[in-house]
Amino acid sequence: MAGSSLWVVQLASLLAVGFVLGPVEASVGDVDPHYRTCVKECQSTSIIGSKIISHCQSPENDSAPAGSSWYTQEPLYTQWKQLNCMTDCRYYCMMQREEERQSGGLCPVKYHGKWPFIRVSVFQEPLSAALSAVNLLMHFTGWLSFFLLVNYRLPLRPQTKRTYYEYTGLWHIYAILSMNAWFWSSIFHTRDIDLAEKLDYSSAVALLGYSLILALLRTFNVKDEATRVMFAAPILAFVTTHILYLNFYDLDYGWNMKVCIAMGVVQLLAWAIWAGVTRHPSRFKIWTVVFGGALAMLLEVYDFPPYKGYADAHSMWHASTIPLTYLWWSFIKDDAEFRTSTLVKKAK
């Protein structure tokens, strides 16, 4: 037990250093006057070098021609076209500017909070979008196997026909929030627009906040509904306030990263210590997920530019969470079997 406590403390120290020294998200590229001039000229002329941006229209061509389809005259279509014009101009100006920087021996920089990625069809960050979709699938299959286990394979309470496992409902909510977060992650990495960005960040914060609540409820073995509310209320209040702050006041990337890391560190430590103290039958699975999750979290702190224009630290974090998700749902099912077996024996 002393050895496991030591590595937990070392892990916490490592994460604390990253929490304090981790970089605040900055966008050096989009304040570059050359980049800004390029975007402005592109939106007004629809031309970047020899490339014509089809979504951009010059003022004299803004009115819809006679005989055009009805939807081309709709305000929503016009807004969507303007949005595509802006994103296309930003992308091609970014790539042009990065070619100039590379020829001058300069390193890549971020634009609007993101590294310069190479598009694949409509996917602005193809690797992160694909890995987000795989994570969503892993959570769905994990939840489905958990649902079948607790409802059809394990015994139910004779009187109520409900599961013996006291945390079944909480894990169902966790699955919904997880799938929602990875869905918006895949959308955001496919098409970077303001609404998708806010939904992505808000969903991730909501998932982390709920995961923290669930970690505390399980590790402290809280079963009484009133006590659960007391545990959850302050965290829910903080998470709600933080989400409102991001959406309606300031989408501060650096502050949001610190909040997310803090919530992540607390729940990782709670799970790791609880597994050691209670000597849970699946404690090695928990420790593997905790250690792997901590290392993966460092990828979010210590960022690096995309390799070959595709794989950056964030996409590597997406890749690392796939096996951890499988292992995590394996632990959840083991915990359900363990608690059900214990309660059935007590009932006899």
Short mmCIF file of C-alpha atoms in Angstrom, two decimals:
data_model
loop_
_atom_site.label_atom_id
_atom_site.label_comp_id
_atom_site.label_asym_id
_atom_site.label_seq_id
_atom_site.Cartn_x
_atom_site.Cartn_y
_atom_site.Cartn_z
CA MET A 1 0.00 0.00 0.00
CA ALA A 2 2.90 2.34 0.73
CA GLY A 3 4.25 1.83 -2.78
CA SER A 4 0.89 2.63 -4.39
CA SER A 5 0.50 5.74 -2.22
CA LEU A 6 3.96 6.91 -3.29
CA TRP A 7 3.23 6.77 -7.00
CA VAL A 8 -0.12 8.48 -6.45
CA VAL A 9 1.68 11.38 -4.71
CA GLN A 10 4.29 11.52 -7.49
CA LEU A 11 1.54 11.53 -10.08
CA ALA A 12 -0.24 14.37 -8.32
CA SER A 13 2.99 16.37 -8.17
CA LEU A 14 3.60 15.88 -11.88
CA LEU A 15 0.10 17.04 -12.73
CA ALA A 16 0.38 20.00 -10.38
CA VAL A 17 3.50 21.18 -12.19
CA GLY A 18 1.68 20.93 -15.49
CA PHE A 19 -1.31 22.74 -13.99
CA VAL A 20 0.80 25.69 -12.86
CA LEU A 21 3.23 25.87 -15.78
CA GLY A 22 0.92 24.75 -18.58
CA PRO A 23 0.65 27.22 -21.43
CA VAL A 24 -2.29 29.56 -21.76
CA GLU A 25 -3.87 29.14 -25.19
CA ALA A 26 -2.75 32.00 -27.40
CA SER A 27 -3.30 32.63 -31.09
CA VAL A 28 -0.19 34.25 -32.50
CA GLY A 29 -1.13 33.55 -36.11
CA ASP A 30 -4.44 35.41 -36.28
CA VAL A 31 -2.91 38.67 -35.01
CA ASP A 32 -0.32 38.54 -37.79
CA PRO A 33 -0.99 41.62 -40.03
CA HIS A 34 -0.12 39.62 -43.17
CA TYR A 35 -2.71 36.98 -42.28
CA ARG A 36 -5.37 39.56 -41.42
CA THR A 37 -4.81 41.44 -44.66
CA CYS A 38 -5.07 38.20 -46.63
CA VAL A 39 -8.39 37.26 -45.00
CA LYS A 40 -9.83 40.73 -45.52
CA GLU A 41 -8.86 40.80 -49.20
CA CYS A 42 -10.14 37.25 -49.72
CA GLN A 43 -13.57 38.06 -48.29
CA SER A 44 -13.89 41.15 -50.50
CA THR A 45 -12.42 39.75 -53.74
CA SER A 46 -12.92 35.97 -53.31
CA ILE A 47 -9.35 35.45 -54.56
CA ILE A 48 -6.21 34.16 -52.80
CA GLY A 49 -3.31 34.12 -55.23
CA SER A 50 -4.53 31.98 -58.13
CA LYS A 51 -7.32 30.33 -56.09
CA ILE A 52 -10.95 31.48 -56.29
CA ILE A 53 -13.14 30.95 -53.20
CA SER A 54 -16.54 29.96 -54.58
CA HIS A 55 -18.42 30.72 -51.34
CA CYS A 56 -17.29 34.36 -51.37
CA GLN A 57 -19.17 36.90 -53.46
CA SER A 58 -18.21 40.40 -54.43
CA PRO A 59 -20.75 43.08 -53.49
CA GLU A 60 -22.03 43.49 -57.04
CA ASN A 61 -22.90 39.76 -57.19
CA ASP A 62 -24.66 39.54 -53.83
CA SER A 63 -28.18 39.73 -55.28
CA ALA A 64 -29.57 36.41 -56.44
CA PRO A 65 -29.91 36.07 -60.23
CA ALA A 66 -33.33 35.63 -61.82
CA GLY A 67 -34.48 32.03 -61.99
CA SER A 68 -32.17 30.87 -59.16
CA SER A 69 -33.37 28.30 -56.61
CA TRP A 70 -35.61 29.62 -53.81
CA TYR A 71 -33.18 28.63 -51.04
CA THR A 72 -30.42 30.88 -52.43
CA GLN A 73 -32.53 33.88 -51.45
CA GLU A 74 -33.16 32.70 -47.89
CA PRO A 75 -31.37 34.59 -45.05
CA LEU A 76 -30.18 31.34 -43.48
CA TYR A 77 -28.58 30.22 -46.74
CA THR A 78 -26.90 33.62 -47.10
CA GLN A 79 -25.52 33.40 -43.55
CA TRP A 80 -24.23 29.88 -44.19
CA LYS A 81 -22.57 31.00 -47.40
CA GLN A 82 -20.90 33.92 -45.60
CA LEU A 83 -19.74 31.54 -42.87
CA ASN A 84 -18.19 29.19 -45.44
CA CYS A 85 -16.55 32.19 -47.10
CA MET A 86 -14.96 33.23 -43.81
CA THR A 87 -13.75 29.72 -42.89
CA ASP A 88 -12.38 29.08 -46.39
CA CYS A 89 -10.56 32.41 -46.43
CA ARG A 90 -9.09 31.75 -43.00
CA TYR A 91 -7.95 28.28 -44.02
CA TYR A 92 -6.26 29.20 -47.30
CA CYS A 93 -4.71 32.36 -45.85
CA MET A 94 -3.41 30.31 -42.94
CA MET A 95 -1.86 27.72 -45.24
CA GLN A 96 -0.35 30.44 -47.42
CA ARG A 97 1.10 32.23 -44.40
CA GLU A 98 2.50 28.98 -42.97
CA GLU A 99 4.25 28.24 -46.27
CA GLU A 100 5.85 31.70 -46.05
CA ARG A 101 6.86 31.12 -42.43
CA GLN A 102 8.28 27.68 -43.22
CA SER A 103 10.36 29.07 -46.10
CA GLY A 104 11.72 31.64 -43.64
CA GLY A 105 12.69 28.92 -41.15
CA LEU A 106 9.95 29.80 -38.63
CA CYS A 107 7.95 27.31 -36.55
CA PRO A 108 4.17 26.81 -36.96
CA VAL A 109 1.89 29.01 -34.85
CA LYS A 110 -1.75 28.75 -33.84
CA TYR A 111 -4.59 30.54 -35.59
CA HIS A 112 -7.79 31.22 -33.65
CA GLY A 113 -6.68 28.81 -30.94
CA LYS A 114 -5.76 25.94 -33.28
CA TRP A 115 -2.71 24.63 -35.06
CA PRO A 116 -2.63 24.76 -38.90
CA PHE A 117 -4.15 21.41 -39.96
CA ILE A 118 -4.47 20.07 -43.49
CA ARG A 119 -8.09 19.59 -44.51
CA VAL A 120 -9.48 16.33 -45.85
CA SER A 121 -12.73 17.04 -47.71
CA VAL A 122 -14.97 18.87 -45.19
CA PHE A 123 -12.93 17.74 -42.17
CA GLN A 124 -10.80 20.55 -40.78
CA GLU A 125 -9.10 18.24 -38.27
CA PRO A 126 -9.64 14.80 -39.83
CA LEU A 127 -7.69 12.73 -37.31
CA SER A 128 -9.26 14.32 -34.22
CA ALA A 129 -12.74 14.11 -35.79
CA ALA A 130 -12.30 10.40 -36.60
CA LEU A 131 -10.88 9.56 -33.16
CA SER A 132 -13.70 11.46 -31.46
CA ALA A 133 -16.20 9.32 -33.37
CA VAL A 134 -14.36 6.15 -32.28
CA ASN A 135 -14.47 7.32 -28.65
CA LEU A 136 -18.22 7.89 -28.99
CA LEU A 137 -18.59 4.35 -30.33
CA MET A 138 -16.50 2.94 -27.46
CA HIS A 139 -18.73 4.65 -24.89
CA PHE A 140 -21.88 3.41 -26.66
CA THR A 141 -20.70 -0.22 -26.78
CA GLY A 142 -19.45 0.03 -23.17
CA TRP A 143 -22.76 1.43 -21.95
CA LEU A 144 -24.76 -1.13 -23.96
CA SER A 145 -22.84 -4.05 -22.46
CA PHE A 146 -23.31 -2.51 -18.98
CA PHE A 147 -27.05 -2.09 -19.60
CA LEU A 148 -27.43 -5.72 -20.70
CA LEU A 149 -25.37 -6.91 -17.73
CA VAL A 150 -27.30 -5.15 -14.95
CA ASN A 151 -30.77 -5.68 -16.45
CA TYR A 152 -30.59 -9.18 -17.93
CA ARG A 153 -27.59 -11.09 -16.61
CA LEU A 154 -27.40 -10.09 -12.96
CA PRO A 155 -30.23 -10.85 -10.48
CA LEU A 156 -32.82 -8.15 -9.78
CA ARG A 157 -34.46 -7.25 -6.47
CA PRO A 158 -37.48 -9.58 -6.07
CA GLN A 159 -39.92 -6.92 -4.85
CA THR A 160 -39.11 -3.99 -7.14
CA LYS A 161 -37.42 -5.75 -10.09
CA ARG A 162 -34.75 -3.08 -9.93
CA THR A 163 -31.01 -3.70 -9.99
CA TYR A 164 -29.10 -4.43 -6.81
CA TYR A 165 -26.30 -2.14 -7.97
CA GLU A 166 -26.90 1.25 -6.31
CA TYR A 167 -25.12 3.31 -8.96
CA THR A 168 -26.85 1.99 -12.09
CA GLY A 169 -28.76 5.19 -12.82
CA LEU A 170 -25.70 7.36 -12.23
CA TRP A 171 -23.67 5.37 -14.77
CA HIS A 172 -26.49 5.67 -17.32
CA ILE A 173 -26.32 9.46 -16.99
CA TYR A 174 -22.53 9.28 -17.28
CA ALA A 175 -22.87 7.35 -20.55
CA ILE A 176 -25.28 9.91 -22.01
CA LEU A 177 -23.01 12.83 -21.08
CA SER A 178 -19.96 10.99 -22.45
CA MET A 179 -21.59 10.24 -25.80
CA ASN A 180 -22.87 13.81 -26.00
CA ALA A 181 -19.39 15.22 -25.34
CA TRP A 182 -17.70 13.04 -27.97
CA PHE A 183 -20.45 13.80 -30.48
CA TRP A 184 -19.85 17.54 -30.21
CA SER A 185 -16.12 16.94 -30.22
CA SER A 186 -16.40 15.18 -33.59
CA ILE A 187 -18.61 17.99 -34.95
CA PHE A 188 -16.24 20.71 -33.71
CA HIS A 189 -13.18 19.03 -35.20
CA THR A 190 -15.06 18.57 -38.46
CA ARG A 191 -16.17 22.18 -38.80
CA ASP A 192 -14.81 24.90 -36.53
CA ILE A 193 -17.68 27.34 -36.00
CA ASP A 194 -18.52 29.33 -32.87
CA LEU A 195 -21.61 27.30 -31.97
CA ALA A 196 -19.82 23.95 -32.32
CA GLU A 197 -16.88 25.26 -30.29
CA LYS A 198 -19.10 26.38 -27.40
CA LEU A 199 -21.08 23.13 -27.43
CA ASP A 200 -17.84 21.13 -27.47
CA TYR A 201 -16.32 22.98 -24.52
CA SER A 202 -19.59 23.09 -22.57
CA SER A 203 -20.22 19.36 -23.05
CA ALA A 204 -16.67 18.50 -21.95
CA VAL A 205 -16.97 20.63 -18.80
CA ALA A 206 -20.37 19.12 -17.99
CA LEU A 207 -18.95 15.61 -18.38
CA LEU A 208 -15.92 16.34 -16.18
CA GLY A 209 -18.10 17.96 -13.51
CA TYR A 210 -20.51 15.04 -13.44
CA SER A 211 -17.62 12.53 -13.46
CA LEU A 212 -16.22 14.28 -10.38
CA ILE A 213 -19.59 14.00 -8.62
CA LEU A 214 -19.87 10.33 -9.54
CA ALA A 215 -16.31 9.64 -8.38
CA LEU A 216 -16.99 11.19 -4.97
CA LEU A 217 -20.33 9.40 -4.57
CA ARG A 218 -18.84 6.00 -5.39
CA THR A 219 -15.57 6.37 -3.49
CA PHE A 220 -17.35 7.64 -0.36
CA ASN A 221 -20.06 4.99 -0.87
CA VAL A 222 -22.87 7.56 -0.70
CA LYS A 223 -26.26 5.87 -1.10
CA ASP A 224 -28.71 8.22 0.63
CA GLU A 225 -30.41 10.58 -1.85
CA ALA A 226 -30.24 13.61 0.44
CA THR A 227 -26.53 13.13 1.02
CA ARG A 228 -25.97 12.71 -2.71
CA VAL A 229 -27.64 16.06 -3.30
CA MET A 230 -25.39 17.67 -0.70
CA PHE A 231 -22.32 16.26 -2.47
CA ALA A 232 -23.51 17.27 -5.92
CA ALA A 233 -25.01 20.72 -5.33
CA PRO A 234 -21.82 22.81 -4.95
CA ILE A 235 -20.10 21.08 -7.87
CA LEU A 236 -23.17 21.50 -10.08
CA ALA A 237 -23.35 25.18 -9.13
CA PHE A 238 -19.69 25.72 -10.00
CA VAL A 239 -19.87 23.80 -13.29
CA THR A 240 -23.04 25.65 -14.35
CA THR A 241 -21.46 29.01 -13.54
CA HIS A 242 -18.32 28.08 -15.46
CA ILE A 243 -20.29 27.00 -18.54
CA LEU A 244 -22.30 30.26 -18.47
CA TYR A 245 -19.04 32.20 -18.14
CA LEU A 246 -17.56 30.47 -21.20
CA ASN A 247 -20.66 30.94 -23.33
CA PHE A 248 -21.82 34.44 -22.42
CA TYR A 249 -18.80 36.28 -21.01
CA ASP A 250 -15.41 35.06 -22.18
CA LEU A 251 -14.32 31.80 -23.83
CA ASP A 252 -11.00 31.80 -21.98
CA TYR A 253 -9.08 28.75 -23.19
CA GLY A 254 -6.37 28.97 -20.52
CA TRP A 255 -8.79 29.30 -17.59
CA ASN A 256 -11.00 26.53 -18.94
CA MET A 257 -7.99 24.22 -19.25
CA LYS A 258 -7.05 24.84 -15.62
CA VAL A 259 -10.60 24.18 -14.42
CA CYS A 260 -10.81 20.94 -16.40
CA ILE A 261 -7.40 19.73 -15.22
CA ALA A 262 -8.28 20.51 -11.60
CA MET A 263 -11.51 18.48 -11.79
CA GLY A 264 -9.67 15.69 -13.59
CA VAL A 265 -6.86 15.50 -11.03
CA VAL A 266 -9.27 15.36 -8.07
CA GLN A 267 -11.29 12.47 -9.48
CA LEU A 268 -8.23 10.52 -10.63
CA LEU A 269 -6.73 10.75 -7.16
CA ALA A 270 -10.07 9.85 -5.54
CA TRP A 271 -10.37 6.69 -7.65
CA ALA A 272 -6.72 5.69 -7.17
CA ILE A 273 -6.72 6.09 -3.37
CA TRP A 274 -10.14 4.44 -2.98
CA ALA A 275 -9.06 1.42 -5.03
CA GLY A 276 -6.02 0.93 -2.79
CA VAL A 277 -7.81 1.49 0.52
CA THR A 278 -10.79 -0.78 -0.26
CA ARG A 279 -8.66 -3.32 -2.17
CA HIS A 280 -11.34 -3.49 -4.84
CA PRO A 281 -11.12 -6.69 -6.95
CA SER A 282 -10.61 -4.55 -10.07
CA ARG A 283 -8.19 -2.07 -8.49
CA PHE A 284 -5.49 -2.78 -11.08
CA LYS A 285 -7.86 -1.74 -13.84
CA ILE A 286 -8.57 1.49 -11.96
CA TRP A 287 -4.87 2.19 -11.44
CA THR A 288 -4.17 1.55 -15.12
CA VAL A 289 -6.91 3.98 -16.15
CA VAL A 290 -5.75 6.57 -13.60
CA PHE A 291 -2.10 6.37 -14.64
CA GLY A 292 -2.97 6.31 -18.35
CA GLY A 293 -5.46 9.15 -17.90
CA ALA A 294 -2.87 11.25 -16.10
CA LEU A 295 -0.31 10.72 -18.85
CA ALA A 296 -2.97 11.50 -21.47
CA MET A 297 -3.89 14.67 -19.59
CA LEU A 298 -0.30 15.87 -19.94
CA LEU A 299 -0.82 15.85 -23.71
CA GLU A 300 -3.46 18.54 -23.17
CA VAL A 301 -0.99 20.61 -21.14
CA TYR A 302 2.25 20.18 -23.10
CA ASP A 303 1.05 20.89 -26.63
CA PHE A 304 2.99 20.45 -29.88
CA PRO A 305 2.28 21.29 -33.57
CA PRO A 306 0.65 18.71 -35.85
CA TYR A 307 3.01 16.18 -37.43
CA LYS A 308 2.65 16.30 -41.23
CA GLY A 309 -0.32 18.61 -40.68
CA TYR A 310 -2.52 15.95 -39.06
CA ALA A 311 -1.43 14.57 -35.66
CA ASP A 312 -1.00 17.05 -32.81
CA ALA A 313 -1.01 16.53 -29.03
CA HIS A 314 -4.79 16.86 -28.84
CA SER A 315 -5.39 14.16 -31.45
CA MET A 316 -2.94 11.90 -29.59
CA TRP A 317 -5.01 12.49 -26.45
CA HIS A 318 -8.10 11.38 -28.39
CA ALA A 319 -6.24 8.22 -29.46
CA SER A 320 -5.09 7.43 -25.90
CA THR A 321 -8.61 7.61 -24.47
CA ILE A 322 -9.90 4.80 -26.73
CA PRO A 323 -8.26 1.86 -24.88
CA LEU A 324 -8.77 3.63 -21.55
CA THR A 325 -12.52 3.90 -22.27
CA TYR A 326 -12.72 0.16 -22.93
CA LEU A 327 -10.89 -0.59 -19.70
CA TRP A 328 -13.00 1.90 -17.74
CA TRP A 329 -16.31 0.35 -18.79
CA SER A 330 -14.79 -3.05 -17.96
CA PHE A 331 -14.21 -1.78 -14.41
CA ILE A 332 -17.75 -0.39 -14.20
CA LYS A 333 -19.18 -3.80 -15.11
CA ASP A 334 -16.84 -5.51 -12.62
CA ASP A 335 -18.00 -3.10 -9.92
CA ALA A 336 -21.64 -3.85 -10.71
CA GLU A 337 -21.00 -7.59 -10.43
CA PHE A 338 -19.01 -7.15 -7.21
CA ARG A 339 -21.64 -5.01 -5.47
CA THR A 340 -24.51 -7.20 -6.70
CA SER A 341 -22.81 -10.35 -5.43
CA THR A 342 -22.18 -8.70 -2.04
CA LEU A 343 -25.77 -7.50 -1.65
CA VAL A 344 -27.28 -10.82 -2.78
CA LYS A 345 -25.23 -12.68 -0.16
CA LYS A 346 -26.40 -10.24 2.52
CA ALA A 347 -30.03 -10.69 1.47
CA LYS A 348 -29.91 -14.50 1.91
#
